[in-house]
Amino acid sequence: MAEPATTGALNEQQVLLSTLPPSRGQQRLALATILVLLAAFCATVPFAAVPVGYIREFIPAYAAAMFVISSITSALLFVQFSVVQSRALLAVSGGYLFSALITVPWALTFPDLFGATDMAGTTWGVLSRIWHLVFPLSVIGYTLLKDDEARTAWPRALSYFAVLLSAAGLLVAFDLVTGLGTTTSEPMPRGSPFSMLDRAQADWNALLFLLALFALALLWSRRRSVLDLWLMVVMCGLLIELCLITLVGLRYVVGWYAARVYFLVSSMLVLAVLLSETALLYARLARSVMAQRREREARLITMDVLSASIAHEMNQPLASIVTNADAASRWMARPTPDLDEVKATLEQIRNSAYRARDLIGSIRAMVKRDGRNRAPLDLNDLVREVLALTERELQRNRVSVEVELEEHLPLVNADRVQLQQVLVNLITNAIDAMAEKKWPRILRIESAAREPGGVLISVADTGKGIDPKIVDRIFNPLFTTKSNGMGMGLAICRSIIEGHDGRLQVSAGPEGGAVFQFVLPATVAR
Ligand code: ADP
């Protein structure tokens, strides 16, 4: 049987004991429990008739333990019923509640002064039979109802009402039965409503044994859930109890005590397993909810980062369009409009618009981790292109540019627009860092072949440098120290470079400032 997933969403089948299929381990544990019970039974049989004597505390202690165990089990099952509103669960939880309630008059009417012989005619004997009759019947009811039941979606209030009604019904039955307690140790008067129960003990035991056996067989044939499995263990405990009682036919002998102890042990084990299973299911559910929440947050962060990166990437071409449009208006507004300049600026507007379009396409490719736009690329050409793109900006900020490009670089297989974007971001950051300094403002770009089979590009500035305290965080999305920064540039650069199987690093420049370097694998030798 496959273990349910521990992360991701769980469905109802995976969180309810009445529907959850048992794991291999649970099946083995149940089988081991049944075998241990059987072994104990076999070991008891030879000594079953050995007299032990009357132990005063036994019945009250046994009844108290059974009361606690049965009421907790019934509460556990009623809760399951209120969730799935299955009549089958109502039947078995009602059976447990009845078992819990009947232990009280059962203990009170124990005819301790009676001899060690037949108890069939006493109220206590009748209560024992009713108990052992109702419980397997409730299990049979559960088994018959559980499969063919089309889940009726009862309103919540109605399911509470059903729980209350069955509890009230059981209390009435309990009250009726306690009424018999007036004749504590006397045999049942003939003609009373329960006189039909007053049969020979052996007949009754045989009937109850068959009933429990039928319940067990039915459970076996329709077993599916954890609850089915452990109800089978209880039924085995009950069968062993009935067997021993029938075998000895006497009170205060080893078999008489052992029978009850075995049933108690099996009921206790079942409760322990149901409780631990419920706790485990709760933990699994909690983990599943946490995982779902994390997934949702991660998706929100990705959306956040994505929208921020689109805004960030579009800023540059949009700003250039606005600047050029202003410039064109100024050329037009002159007494003699300079149409050549207007034409050149319009050309630049057109180029920026194309660039914006390409950026959107490259962001989409990046999100889809799509390598379709990759082609063999000379990074020296790329450096020259980007310097042309940023020329105005560099001039405006009075930055002098030093370029040292190694000739005959190997080609890299890369997305041109994405790598342009990396260089534009690094150069823009360098301009920003130097804008805060008076002099010198030098941007130094180098390219070099790197062994084995890589190409290095380095962008160094003479700006304010990077505070060692924040150097670990500058590549994080949304980290910025600028009042108008978005903190996306370096995150995008790193994601693009790593998407190309490369590395992007930063170090301090020899005379201050920062040096950003990336290495890409050379795929095409020249
Ligand atoms: P943004 O430029 O919007 O702040 P980035 O991810 O590009 O976002 O940069 C993150 C931070 O890294 C910047 O706010 C700045 O503090 C630091 N940084 C980046 N490049 C440089 C540089 N060349 N010199 C100094 N600091 C830099």
Short mmCIF file of C-alpha atoms in Angstrom, two decimals, residues 94-455:
data_model
loop_
_atom_site.label_atom_id
_atom_site.label_comp_id
_atom_site.label_asym_id
_atom_site.label_seq_id
_atom_site.Cartn_x
_atom_site.Cartn_y
_atom_site.Cartn_z
CA GLY A 94 -22.72 4.23 19.25
CA GLY A 95 -21.55 0.67 19.97
CA TYR A 96 -18.52 1.99 21.83
CA LEU A 97 -20.60 4.52 23.76
CA PHE A 98 -22.99 1.75 24.79
CA SER A 99 -20.03 -0.40 25.88
CA ALA A 100 -18.75 2.49 27.99
CA LEU A 101 -22.13 3.13 29.64
CA ILE A 102 -22.99 -0.48 30.36
CA THR A 103 -19.79 -1.05 32.32
CA VAL A 104 -21.24 1.05 35.18
CA PRO A 105 -24.32 -1.12 36.01
CA TRP A 106 -22.31 -4.16 35.03
CA ALA A 107 -19.76 -3.42 37.75
CA LEU A 108 -22.42 -2.36 40.26
CA THR A 109 -24.45 -5.54 39.86
CA PHE A 110 -21.55 -7.92 40.12
CA PRO A 111 -22.77 -10.72 42.40
CA ASP A 112 -19.56 -11.10 44.34
CA LEU A 113 -21.11 -13.27 47.05
CA PHE A 114 -22.44 -15.76 44.55
CA GLY A 115 -20.56 -19.00 44.17
CA ALA A 116 -18.16 -19.76 41.40
CA THR A 117 -20.88 -21.30 39.25
CA ASP A 118 -23.34 -20.29 36.52
CA MET A 119 -24.10 -16.55 36.42
CA ALA A 120 -26.51 -16.75 33.51
CA GLY A 121 -29.58 -15.94 35.50
CA THR A 122 -28.23 -12.90 37.34
CA THR A 123 -28.65 -9.29 36.26
CA TRP A 124 -24.90 -9.16 35.87
CA GLY A 125 -25.02 -12.14 33.53
CA VAL A 126 -27.75 -10.48 31.48
CA LEU A 127 -25.78 -7.22 31.29
CA SER A 128 -22.70 -9.13 30.17
CA ARG A 129 -24.71 -10.70 27.38
CA ILE A 130 -26.31 -7.44 26.31
CA TRP A 131 -22.87 -5.87 26.20
CA HIS A 132 -21.40 -8.69 24.13
CA LEU A 133 -24.45 -8.70 21.90
CA VAL A 134 -24.70 -4.98 21.17
CA PHE A 135 -21.01 -4.40 20.53
CA PRO A 136 -20.54 -6.96 17.70
CA LEU A 137 -23.92 -5.89 16.31
CA SER A 138 -22.68 -2.31 16.10
CA VAL A 139 -19.53 -3.52 14.32
CA ILE A 140 -21.67 -5.56 11.90
CA GLY A 141 -23.80 -2.47 11.32
CA TYR A 142 -20.67 -0.46 10.62
CA THR A 143 -19.33 -3.01 8.17
CA LEU A 144 -22.61 -3.33 6.29
CA LEU A 145 -23.15 0.40 6.07
CA LYS A 146 -19.66 1.54 5.24
CA ASP A 147 -19.40 0.41 1.64
CA ASP A 148 -22.69 1.01 -0.05
CA GLU A 149 -23.27 4.25 1.68
CA ALA A 150 -23.65 7.13 -0.71
CA ARG A 151 -22.20 9.98 1.31
CA THR A 152 -25.21 11.96 2.48
CA ALA A 153 -24.17 15.53 3.03
CA TRP A 154 -25.97 16.14 6.32
CA PRO A 155 -26.06 19.70 7.48
CA ARG A 156 -23.60 20.15 10.36
CA ALA A 157 -26.39 20.87 12.85
CA LEU A 158 -28.11 17.63 11.84
CA SER A 159 -24.97 15.59 12.44
CA TYR A 160 -24.63 17.06 15.94
CA PHE A 161 -28.29 16.25 16.44
CA ALA A 162 -27.67 12.64 15.38
CA VAL A 163 -24.82 12.36 17.90
CA LEU A 164 -26.97 13.79 20.68
CA LEU A 165 -29.94 11.62 19.72
CA SER A 166 -27.91 8.42 19.73
CA ALA A 167 -26.30 9.38 23.04
CA ALA A 168 -29.78 10.06 24.49
CA GLY A 169 -31.10 6.75 23.10
CA LEU A 170 -28.22 4.92 24.68
CA LEU A 171 -28.80 6.67 28.00
CA VAL A 172 -32.43 5.52 27.96
CA ALA A 173 -31.33 1.95 27.22
CA PHE A 174 -28.76 2.28 29.95
CA ASP A 175 -31.41 3.53 32.38
CA LEU A 176 -33.72 0.62 31.50
CA VAL A 177 -30.94 -1.84 32.02
CA THR A 178 -29.87 -0.33 35.35
CA GLY A 179 -33.47 -0.75 36.49
CA LEU A 180 -32.71 -4.44 36.54
CA GLY A 181 -30.00 -3.78 39.06
CA THR A 182 -32.53 -3.99 41.90
CA THR A 183 -32.14 -7.73 41.83
CA THR A 184 -28.40 -7.52 42.02
CA SER A 185 -27.50 -11.10 42.64
CA GLU A 186 -30.88 -12.71 42.28
CA PRO A 187 -31.68 -14.79 39.22
CA MET A 188 -33.88 -12.94 36.71
CA PRO A 189 -37.58 -13.25 37.49
CA ARG A 190 -39.33 -15.29 34.85
CA GLY A 191 -41.57 -13.23 32.57
CA SER A 192 -39.51 -10.03 32.87
CA PRO A 193 -38.71 -8.27 29.56
CA PHE A 194 -35.24 -9.80 29.70
CA SER A 195 -36.35 -13.33 30.53
CA MET A 196 -35.68 -14.39 26.98
CA LEU A 197 -32.04 -13.69 27.74
CA ASP A 198 -32.20 -16.10 30.62
CA ARG A 199 -30.96 -19.17 28.79
CA ALA A 200 -28.20 -21.54 29.54
CA GLN A 201 -24.84 -19.80 29.64
CA ALA A 202 -23.32 -22.12 27.04
CA ASP A 203 -26.07 -21.42 24.50
CA TRP A 204 -25.57 -17.75 24.90
CA ASN A 205 -21.83 -17.94 24.69
CA ALA A 206 -22.12 -19.96 21.48
CA LEU A 207 -24.49 -17.39 20.01
CA LEU A 208 -22.27 -14.47 21.00
CA PHE A 209 -19.21 -16.28 19.70
CA LEU A 210 -20.89 -16.84 16.33
CA LEU A 211 -21.97 -13.22 16.19
CA ALA A 212 -18.43 -11.96 16.90
CA LEU A 213 -17.07 -14.44 14.35
CA PHE A 214 -19.58 -13.19 11.79
CA ALA A 215 -18.55 -9.59 12.51
CA LEU A 216 -14.90 -10.55 12.08
CA ALA A 217 -15.54 -12.39 8.81
CA LEU A 218 -17.58 -9.48 7.49
CA LEU A 219 -14.84 -7.01 8.43
CA TRP A 220 -12.24 -9.23 6.76
CA SER A 221 -14.22 -9.45 3.54
CA ARG A 222 -14.75 -5.70 3.38
CA ARG A 223 -11.52 -4.50 5.00
CA ARG A 224 -10.12 -1.31 3.52
CA SER A 225 -9.26 1.24 6.16
CA VAL A 226 -7.11 1.55 9.27
CA LEU A 227 -10.30 1.47 11.33
CA ASP A 228 -11.41 -1.83 9.72
CA LEU A 229 -8.04 -3.36 10.49
CA TRP A 230 -8.10 -2.46 14.18
CA LEU A 231 -11.76 -3.37 14.63
CA MET A 232 -10.70 -6.82 13.45
CA VAL A 233 -8.15 -6.90 16.26
CA VAL A 234 -10.86 -5.99 18.80
CA MET A 235 -13.10 -8.71 17.42
CA CYS A 236 -10.28 -11.23 17.85
CA GLY A 237 -9.89 -10.07 21.46
CA LEU A 238 -13.63 -10.52 21.99
CA LEU A 239 -13.58 -13.99 20.42
CA ILE A 240 -10.73 -15.05 22.68
CA GLU A 241 -12.60 -13.74 25.71
CA LEU A 242 -15.78 -15.62 24.77
CA CYS A 243 -13.80 -18.77 24.01
CA LEU A 244 -12.08 -18.78 27.39
CA ILE A 245 -15.29 -18.02 29.27
CA THR A 246 -17.13 -20.83 27.49
CA LEU A 247 -14.24 -23.20 28.09
CA VAL A 248 -14.02 -22.65 31.84
CA GLY A 249 -17.68 -21.99 32.67
CA LEU A 250 -16.60 -20.99 36.19
CA ARG A 251 -15.73 -17.76 37.97
CA TYR A 252 -12.51 -16.88 39.78
CA VAL A 253 -10.32 -19.23 37.76
CA VAL A 254 -7.33 -18.30 35.58
CA GLY A 255 -9.39 -18.44 32.35
CA TRP A 256 -12.10 -16.19 33.78
CA TYR A 257 -9.63 -13.45 34.68
CA ALA A 258 -7.42 -13.93 31.59
CA ALA A 259 -10.41 -13.70 29.23
CA ARG A 260 -11.20 -10.19 30.41
CA VAL A 261 -7.58 -9.14 30.50
CA TYR A 262 -7.12 -10.16 26.84
CA PHE A 263 -10.19 -8.23 25.72
CA LEU A 264 -9.06 -5.24 27.75
CA VAL A 265 -5.56 -5.41 26.24
CA SER A 266 -6.89 -5.64 22.69
CA SER A 267 -9.27 -2.70 23.26
CA MET A 268 -6.48 -0.68 24.84
CA LEU A 269 -4.11 -1.37 21.95
CA VAL A 270 -6.73 -0.35 19.45
CA LEU A 271 -7.34 2.89 21.27
CA ALA A 272 -3.60 3.56 21.48
CA VAL A 273 -3.22 2.93 17.76
CA LEU A 274 -6.24 5.05 16.84
CA LEU A 275 -4.96 7.89 19.01
CA SER A 276 -1.44 7.74 17.63
CA GLU A 277 -2.77 7.48 14.09
CA THR A 278 -4.95 10.53 14.69
CA ALA A 279 -1.95 12.44 16.03
CA LEU A 280 0.16 11.37 13.03
CA LEU A 281 -2.60 12.34 10.64
CA TYR A 282 -2.86 15.69 12.35
CA ALA A 283 0.88 16.20 11.96
CA ARG A 284 0.68 15.18 8.30
CA LEU A 285 -2.20 17.56 7.78
CA ALA A 286 -0.31 20.38 9.49
CA ARG A 287 2.73 19.69 7.30
CA SER A 288 0.56 19.65 4.23
CA VAL A 289 -1.01 23.00 5.15
CA MET A 290 2.44 24.49 5.80
CA ALA A 291 3.74 23.15 2.48
CA GLN A 292 0.77 24.60 0.65
CA ARG A 293 1.31 27.94 2.35
CA ARG A 294 5.02 27.90 1.42
CA GLU A 295 4.16 27.02 -2.18
CA ARG A 296 1.70 29.90 -2.32
CA GLU A 297 4.21 32.33 -0.82
CA ALA A 298 6.92 31.16 -3.21
CA ARG A 299 4.54 31.69 -6.11
CA LEU A 300 3.69 35.18 -4.82
CA ILE A 301 7.40 36.02 -4.44
CA THR A 302 8.07 34.77 -7.97
CA MET A 303 5.24 36.95 -9.25
CA ASP A 304 6.63 39.86 -7.26
CA VAL A 305 10.13 39.33 -8.58
CA LEU A 306 8.85 38.84 -12.10
CA SER A 307 6.79 42.00 -12.14
CA ALA A 308 9.63 43.94 -10.52
CA SER A 309 12.09 42.63 -13.11
CA ILE A 310 9.78 43.56 -15.99
CA ALA A 311 9.44 47.06 -14.57
CA HIS A 312 13.20 47.24 -14.02
CA GLU A 313 14.14 46.05 -17.50
CA MET A 314 11.63 48.32 -19.21
CA ASN A 315 12.82 51.40 -17.34
CA GLN A 316 15.88 51.96 -19.49
CA PRO A 317 14.30 51.86 -23.00
CA LEU A 318 11.24 53.78 -21.76
CA ALA A 319 13.41 56.50 -20.19
CA SER A 320 15.38 56.73 -23.45
CA ILE A 321 12.14 57.07 -25.47
CA VAL A 322 10.96 59.91 -23.22
CA THR A 323 14.33 61.72 -23.37
CA ASN A 324 14.51 61.40 -27.16
CA ALA A 325 10.90 62.51 -27.59
CA ASP A 326 11.67 65.62 -25.52
CA ALA A 327 14.79 66.26 -27.60
CA ALA A 328 12.82 65.87 -30.85
CA SER A 329 10.22 68.40 -29.62
CA ARG A 330 12.97 70.85 -28.82
CA TRP A 331 14.52 70.46 -32.31
CA MET A 332 11.07 71.02 -33.83
CA ALA A 333 10.38 74.07 -31.68
CA ARG A 334 13.40 75.98 -33.00
CA PRO A 335 12.67 78.94 -35.33
CA THR A 336 14.22 76.82 -38.09
CA PRO A 337 13.48 73.20 -37.10
CA ASP A 338 16.48 70.89 -37.54
CA LEU A 339 14.83 68.04 -39.37
CA ASP A 340 18.00 65.94 -39.55
CA GLU A 341 18.29 65.91 -35.74
CA VAL A 342 14.58 65.14 -35.46
CA LYS A 343 15.05 62.24 -37.84
CA ALA A 344 18.03 60.92 -35.80
CA THR A 345 16.09 61.17 -32.54
CA LEU A 346 13.07 59.44 -34.05
CA GLU A 347 15.43 56.70 -35.18
CA GLN A 348 16.63 56.31 -31.59
CA ILE A 349 13.04 56.19 -30.34
CA ARG A 350 12.37 53.45 -32.82
CA ASN A 351 15.46 51.49 -31.66
CA SER A 352 14.44 51.84 -28.00
CA ALA A 353 10.96 50.58 -28.79
CA TYR A 354 12.42 47.55 -30.57
CA ARG A 355 14.69 46.98 -27.61
CA ALA A 356 11.71 47.04 -25.24
CA ARG A 357 9.99 44.46 -27.41
CA ASP A 358 13.10 42.25 -27.41
CA LEU A 359 13.40 42.57 -23.64
CA ILE A 360 9.87 41.33 -23.11
CA GLY A 361 10.64 38.38 -25.37
CA SER A 362 13.85 37.63 -23.49
CA ILE A 363 12.12 37.84 -20.09
CA ARG A 364 9.55 35.36 -21.36
CA ALA A 365 12.34 33.10 -22.58
CA MET A 366 14.07 33.39 -19.21
CA VAL A 367 10.90 32.48 -17.32
CA LYS A 368 10.35 29.51 -19.59
CA ARG A 369 14.08 28.65 -19.39
CA ASP A 370 13.92 28.63 -23.14
CA GLY A 371 17.24 28.43 -25.04
CA ARG A 372 15.75 29.10 -28.46
CA ASN A 373 17.21 32.60 -28.77
CA ARG A 374 20.77 31.45 -28.21
CA ALA A 375 23.38 31.73 -30.93
CA PRO A 376 27.19 31.84 -31.14
CA LEU A 377 28.22 35.27 -29.93
CA ASP A 378 31.44 37.30 -29.79
CA LEU A 379 31.42 39.02 -26.42
CA ASN A 380 33.72 41.78 -27.73
CA ASP A 381 30.97 42.76 -30.20
CA LEU A 382 28.52 42.69 -27.37
CA VAL A 383 30.67 45.06 -25.27
CA ARG A 384 30.90 47.51 -28.18
CA GLU A 385 27.13 47.38 -28.77
CA VAL A 386 26.35 48.05 -25.13
CA LEU A 387 28.82 50.90 -24.93
CA ALA A 388 27.06 52.46 -27.91
CA LEU A 389 23.73 52.00 -26.18
CA THR A 390 24.90 53.63 -22.95
CA GLU A 391 27.10 56.25 -24.57
CA ARG A 392 24.84 59.21 -23.83
CA GLU A 393 24.35 58.17 -20.22
CA LEU A 394 28.11 57.81 -19.73
CA GLN A 395 28.77 61.19 -21.29
CA ARG A 396 26.08 62.87 -19.22
CA ASN A 397 27.73 61.56 -16.04
CA ARG A 398 31.22 62.49 -17.30
CA VAL A 399 32.50 58.95 -17.04
CA SER A 400 35.61 58.10 -19.03
CA VAL A 401 35.66 54.62 -20.49
CA GLU A 402 38.70 52.37 -20.81
CA VAL A 403 38.26 49.24 -22.90
CA GLU A 404 40.72 46.38 -23.15
CA LEU A 405 39.38 43.59 -25.31
CA GLU A 406 41.38 40.47 -26.05
CA GLU A 407 41.39 39.70 -29.75
CA HIS A 408 40.10 36.38 -31.13
CA LEU A 409 37.99 35.46 -28.18
CA PRO A 410 36.25 32.09 -28.42
CA LEU A 411 32.52 32.43 -29.11
CA VAL A 412 29.89 31.70 -26.51
CA ASN A 413 26.45 30.26 -27.16
CA ALA A 414 24.22 32.91 -25.65
CA ASP A 415 21.07 34.99 -25.84
CA ARG A 416 22.28 38.35 -27.16
CA VAL A 417 19.49 40.46 -25.62
CA GLN A 418 19.91 38.85 -22.20
CA LEU A 419 23.68 39.40 -22.14
CA GLN A 420 23.20 42.98 -23.36
CA GLN A 421 20.93 43.39 -20.38
CA VAL A 422 23.60 42.07 -17.99
CA LEU A 423 26.15 44.56 -19.29
CA VAL A 424 23.65 47.46 -19.32
CA ASN A 425 22.79 46.68 -15.66
CA LEU A 426 26.45 46.45 -14.60
CA ILE A 427 27.33 49.69 -16.40
CA THR A 428 24.28 51.51 -14.99
CA ASN A 429 25.23 50.37 -11.47
CA ALA A 430 28.82 51.57 -12.05
CA ILE A 431 27.55 54.98 -13.23
CA ASP A 432 25.32 55.22 -10.12
CA ALA A 433 28.21 54.25 -7.82
CA MET A 434 30.49 56.87 -9.41
CA ALA A 435 27.83 59.57 -9.46
CA GLU A 436 28.37 59.95 -5.72
CA LYS A 437 32.10 60.62 -6.20
CA LYS A 438 33.67 63.73 -7.65
CA TRP A 439 36.72 62.36 -9.46
CA PRO A 440 38.06 60.17 -11.07
CA ARG A 441 35.15 58.47 -12.78
CA ILE A 442 36.57 55.63 -14.83
CA LEU A 443 34.68 52.65 -16.19
CA ARG A 444 37.02 49.88 -17.25
CA ILE A 445 35.73 46.99 -19.33
CA GLU A 446 37.95 44.04 -20.16
CA SER A 447 37.49 40.77 -21.96
CA ALA A 448 39.82 37.77 -21.85
CA ALA A 449 39.86 34.08 -22.63
CA ARG A 450 39.89 31.97 -19.48
CA GLU A 451 41.17 28.43 -19.27
CA PRO A 452 39.63 25.91 -19.52
CA GLY A 453 37.36 27.04 -22.31
CA GLY A 454 35.76 30.16 -20.88
CA VAL A 455 35.43 33.87 -21.63
#
